[in-house]
C-alpha positions as semicolon CSV with decimal commas, in nm:
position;residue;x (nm);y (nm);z (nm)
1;X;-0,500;0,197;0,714
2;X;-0,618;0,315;1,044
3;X;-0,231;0,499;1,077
4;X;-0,283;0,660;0,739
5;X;-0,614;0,770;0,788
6;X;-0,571;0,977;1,126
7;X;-0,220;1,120;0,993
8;X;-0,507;1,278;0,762
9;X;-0,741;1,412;0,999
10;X;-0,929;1,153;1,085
11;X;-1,064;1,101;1,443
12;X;-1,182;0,805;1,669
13;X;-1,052;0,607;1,405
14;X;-1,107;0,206;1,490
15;X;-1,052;-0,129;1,325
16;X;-1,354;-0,281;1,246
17;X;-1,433;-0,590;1,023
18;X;-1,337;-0,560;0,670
19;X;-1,205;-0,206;0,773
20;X;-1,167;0,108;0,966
21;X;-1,478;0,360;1,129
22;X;-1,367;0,729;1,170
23;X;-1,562;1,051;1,257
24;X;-1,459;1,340;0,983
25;X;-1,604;1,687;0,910
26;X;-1,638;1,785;0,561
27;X;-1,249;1,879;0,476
28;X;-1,129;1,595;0,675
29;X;-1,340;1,355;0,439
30;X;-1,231;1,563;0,134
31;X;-0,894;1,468;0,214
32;X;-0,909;1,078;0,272
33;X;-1,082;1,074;0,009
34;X;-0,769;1,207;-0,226
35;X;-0,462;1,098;-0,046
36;X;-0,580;0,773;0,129
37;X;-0,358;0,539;-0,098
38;X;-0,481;0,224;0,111
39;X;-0,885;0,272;0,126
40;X;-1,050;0,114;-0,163
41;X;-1,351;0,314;-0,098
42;X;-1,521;0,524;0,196
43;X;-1,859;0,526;0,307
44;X;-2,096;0,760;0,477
45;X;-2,316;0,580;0,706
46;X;-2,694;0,779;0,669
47;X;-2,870;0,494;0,878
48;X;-2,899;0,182;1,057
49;X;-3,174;-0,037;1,067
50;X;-3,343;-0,402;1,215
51;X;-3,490;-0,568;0,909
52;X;-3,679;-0,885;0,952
53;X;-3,885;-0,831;0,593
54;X;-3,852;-0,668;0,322
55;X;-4,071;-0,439;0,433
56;X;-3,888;-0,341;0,695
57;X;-3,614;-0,315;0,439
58;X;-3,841;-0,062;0,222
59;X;-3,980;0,138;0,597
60;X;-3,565;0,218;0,686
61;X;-3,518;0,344;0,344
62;X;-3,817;0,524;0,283
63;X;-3,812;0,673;0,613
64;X;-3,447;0,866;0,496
65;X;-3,468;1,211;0,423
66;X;-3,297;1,171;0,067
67;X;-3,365;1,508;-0,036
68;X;-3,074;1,629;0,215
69;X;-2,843;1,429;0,024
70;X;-2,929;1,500;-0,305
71;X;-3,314;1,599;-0,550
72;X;-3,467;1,404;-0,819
73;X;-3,235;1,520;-1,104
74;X;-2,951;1,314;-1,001
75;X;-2,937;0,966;-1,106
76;X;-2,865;0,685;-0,880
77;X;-2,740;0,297;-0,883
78;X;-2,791;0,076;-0,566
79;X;-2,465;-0,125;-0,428
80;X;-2,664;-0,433;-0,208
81;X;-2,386;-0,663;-0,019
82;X;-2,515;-0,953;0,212
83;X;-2,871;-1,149;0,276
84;X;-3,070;-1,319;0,578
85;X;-3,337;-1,559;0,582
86;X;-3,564;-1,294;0,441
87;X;-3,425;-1,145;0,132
88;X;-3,219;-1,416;0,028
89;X;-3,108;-1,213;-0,315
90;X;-2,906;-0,902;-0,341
91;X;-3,072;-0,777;-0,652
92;X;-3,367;-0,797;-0,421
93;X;-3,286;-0,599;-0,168
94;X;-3,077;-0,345;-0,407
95;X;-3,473;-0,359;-0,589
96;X;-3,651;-0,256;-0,224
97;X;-3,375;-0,002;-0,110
98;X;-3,452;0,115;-0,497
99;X;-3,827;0,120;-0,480
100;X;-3,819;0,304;-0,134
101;X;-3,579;0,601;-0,276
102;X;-3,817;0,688;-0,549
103;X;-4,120;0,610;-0,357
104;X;-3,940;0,881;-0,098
105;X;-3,959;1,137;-0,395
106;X;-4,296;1,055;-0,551
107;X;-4,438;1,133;-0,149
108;X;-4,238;1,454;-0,181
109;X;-4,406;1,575;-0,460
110;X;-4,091;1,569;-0,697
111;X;-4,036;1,329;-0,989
112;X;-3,889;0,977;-0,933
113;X;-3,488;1,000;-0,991
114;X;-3,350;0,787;-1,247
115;X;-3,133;0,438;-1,161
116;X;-2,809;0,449;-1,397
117;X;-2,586;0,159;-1,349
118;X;-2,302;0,291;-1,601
119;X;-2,264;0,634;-1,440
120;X;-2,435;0,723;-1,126
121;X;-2,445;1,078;-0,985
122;X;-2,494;0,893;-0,658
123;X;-2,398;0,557;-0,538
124;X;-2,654;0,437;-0,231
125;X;-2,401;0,106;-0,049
126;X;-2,642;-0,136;0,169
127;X;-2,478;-0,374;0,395
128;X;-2,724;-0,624;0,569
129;X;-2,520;-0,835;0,783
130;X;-2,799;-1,122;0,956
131;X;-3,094;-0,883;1,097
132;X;-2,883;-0,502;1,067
133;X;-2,859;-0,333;0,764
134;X;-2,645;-0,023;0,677
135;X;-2,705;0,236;0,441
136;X;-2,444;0,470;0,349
137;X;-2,344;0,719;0,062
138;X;-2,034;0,551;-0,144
139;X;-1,768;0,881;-0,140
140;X;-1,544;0,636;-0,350
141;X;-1,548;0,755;-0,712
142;X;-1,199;0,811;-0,784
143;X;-1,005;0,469;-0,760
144;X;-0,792;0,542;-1,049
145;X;-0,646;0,848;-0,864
146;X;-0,472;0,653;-0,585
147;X;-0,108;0,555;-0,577
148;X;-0,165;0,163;-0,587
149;X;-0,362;0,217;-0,923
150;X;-0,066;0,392;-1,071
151;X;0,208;0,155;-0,950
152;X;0,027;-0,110;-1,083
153;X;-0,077;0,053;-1,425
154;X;0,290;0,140;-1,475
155;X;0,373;-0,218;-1,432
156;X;0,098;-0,306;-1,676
157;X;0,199;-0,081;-1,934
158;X;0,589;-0,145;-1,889
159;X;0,461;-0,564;-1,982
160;X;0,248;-0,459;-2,242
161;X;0,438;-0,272;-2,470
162;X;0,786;-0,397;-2,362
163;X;0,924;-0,063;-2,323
164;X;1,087;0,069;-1,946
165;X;0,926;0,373;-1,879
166;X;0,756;0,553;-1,519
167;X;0,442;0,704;-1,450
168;X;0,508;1,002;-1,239
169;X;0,253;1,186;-1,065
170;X;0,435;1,477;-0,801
171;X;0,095;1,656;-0,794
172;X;-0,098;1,315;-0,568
173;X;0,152;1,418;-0,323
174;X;0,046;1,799;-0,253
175;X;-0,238;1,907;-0,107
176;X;-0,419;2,222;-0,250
177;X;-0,243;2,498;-0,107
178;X;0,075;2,312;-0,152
179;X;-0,012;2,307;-0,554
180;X;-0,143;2,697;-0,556
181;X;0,246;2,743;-0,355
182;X;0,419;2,530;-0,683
183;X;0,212;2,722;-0,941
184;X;0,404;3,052;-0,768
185;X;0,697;2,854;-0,731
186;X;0,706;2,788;-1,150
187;X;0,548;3,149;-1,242
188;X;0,215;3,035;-1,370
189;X;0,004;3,143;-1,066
190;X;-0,180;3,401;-1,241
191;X;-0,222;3,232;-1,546
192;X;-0,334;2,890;-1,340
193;X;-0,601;3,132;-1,086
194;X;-0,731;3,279;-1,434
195;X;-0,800;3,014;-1,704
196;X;-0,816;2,688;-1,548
197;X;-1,058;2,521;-1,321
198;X;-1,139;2,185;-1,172
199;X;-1,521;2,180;-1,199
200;X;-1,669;1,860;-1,146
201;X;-1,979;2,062;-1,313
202;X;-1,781;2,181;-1,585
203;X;-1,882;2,507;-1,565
204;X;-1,590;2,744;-1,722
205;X;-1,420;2,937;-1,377
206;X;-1,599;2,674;-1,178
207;X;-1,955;2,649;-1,024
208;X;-1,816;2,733;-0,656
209;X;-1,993;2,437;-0,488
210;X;-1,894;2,098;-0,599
211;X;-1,668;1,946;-0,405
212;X;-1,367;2,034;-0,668
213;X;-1,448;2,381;-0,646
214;X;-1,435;2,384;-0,271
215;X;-1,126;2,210;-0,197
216;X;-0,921;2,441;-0,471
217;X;-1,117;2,798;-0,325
218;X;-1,005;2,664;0,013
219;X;-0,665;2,609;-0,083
220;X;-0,601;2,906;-0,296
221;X;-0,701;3,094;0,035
222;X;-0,506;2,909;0,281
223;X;-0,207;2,975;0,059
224;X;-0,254;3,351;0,005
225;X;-0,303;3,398;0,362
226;X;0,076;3,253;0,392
227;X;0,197;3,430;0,192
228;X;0,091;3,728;0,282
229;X;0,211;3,652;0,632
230;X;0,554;3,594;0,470
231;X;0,520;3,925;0,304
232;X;0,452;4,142;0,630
């Protein structure tokens, strides 16, 4: 994993328990985050804390700046891994890292966010390993999209319905500019830049700030300055 993830960018990549810590900026992350075939999820680490009580559980997580991350229309679901002599439950703690979010919001002025367990905007991971806990922001939404899910959905499918067929999936292979280059390639540029978008919003041509929208702008712009350097 650690190989895969600094042929992608990653830096100061290290082998840690139970996986690998790298430094990213925002593109960098983008991209583990859809070509990393052997990360089952990645995490943003927000902060660090000594918790010897729950309170001191609810003071670390209260004391975040949430609204830099995201505002009270977003809803939320709380991912609580590990215990210590204090909070011996993890529905517990995932309850206290809950309480201080919304508590966070209510101090702010704004309305307390909503928890959704089914589909979260926003998933908050806590790891509290003896006396340290970790907060982070789970980046890992998209486990479906990686090639280990397909390989073993193909085999899945091939069993289930006794037929021999493969799943085949060139575009997990490309980056963006790489796709914008194959759209050229196949004639269907123009029609592909005009009436299509990836919009995690949904917004028809794309919002222009989700994450989606970013990565495709940024590609579509890294390919048309090639090839307009291959055209001079």
């Amino acid at each position: 994993m650690k190989s895969e993830l600094t042929e992608l960018g990653a830096q100061d990549a290290k082998v840690a328990q139970g996986g690998v810590h790298y430094w990213a900026d925002d593109e960098t992350l983008y991209r583990t985050l859809l070509w990393s075939r052997l990360s089952s999820r990645i995490l943003l680490p927000i902060v660090q804390a000594k918790v010897f009580s729950d309170l001191d559980l609810y003071s670390a997580v209260v004391g975040v700046n949430w609204l830099d991350y995201f505002d009270e229309k977003v809803h939320f679901f709380v991912d609580f891994n590990g215990t210590n002599q204090e909070i011996r439950h993890t529905q517990f703690g995932a309850m206290r890292v809950k309480d201080g979010i919304v508590d966070y919001f209510e101090r702010h002025g704004r309305a307390r966010p909503n928890v959704d367990k089914e589909q979260p905007d926003i998933r908050i991971h806590a790891y509290l390993n003896r006396d340290d806990v970790v907060l982070s922001l789970d980046f890992s939404g998209y486990p479906d999209c990686r090639d280990v899910f397909v390989k073993s959905m193909n085999v899945t499918l091939n069993l289930a319905m006794d037929y021999p067929f493969e799943i085949r999936t060139p575009l997990m292979w490309l980056d963006k500019k790489e796709t914008w280059a194959l759209a050229d390639q196949l004639g269907a540029f123009d029609y592909i830049r005009r009436h299509t978008h990836t919009c995690y919003n949904g917004v028809e041509g794309g919002c222009g700030e989700c994450p989606s929208c970013v990565l495709r702008e940024r590609g579509l712009n890294a390919y048309l300055r090639e090839r307009e350097a291959k055209n001079t």
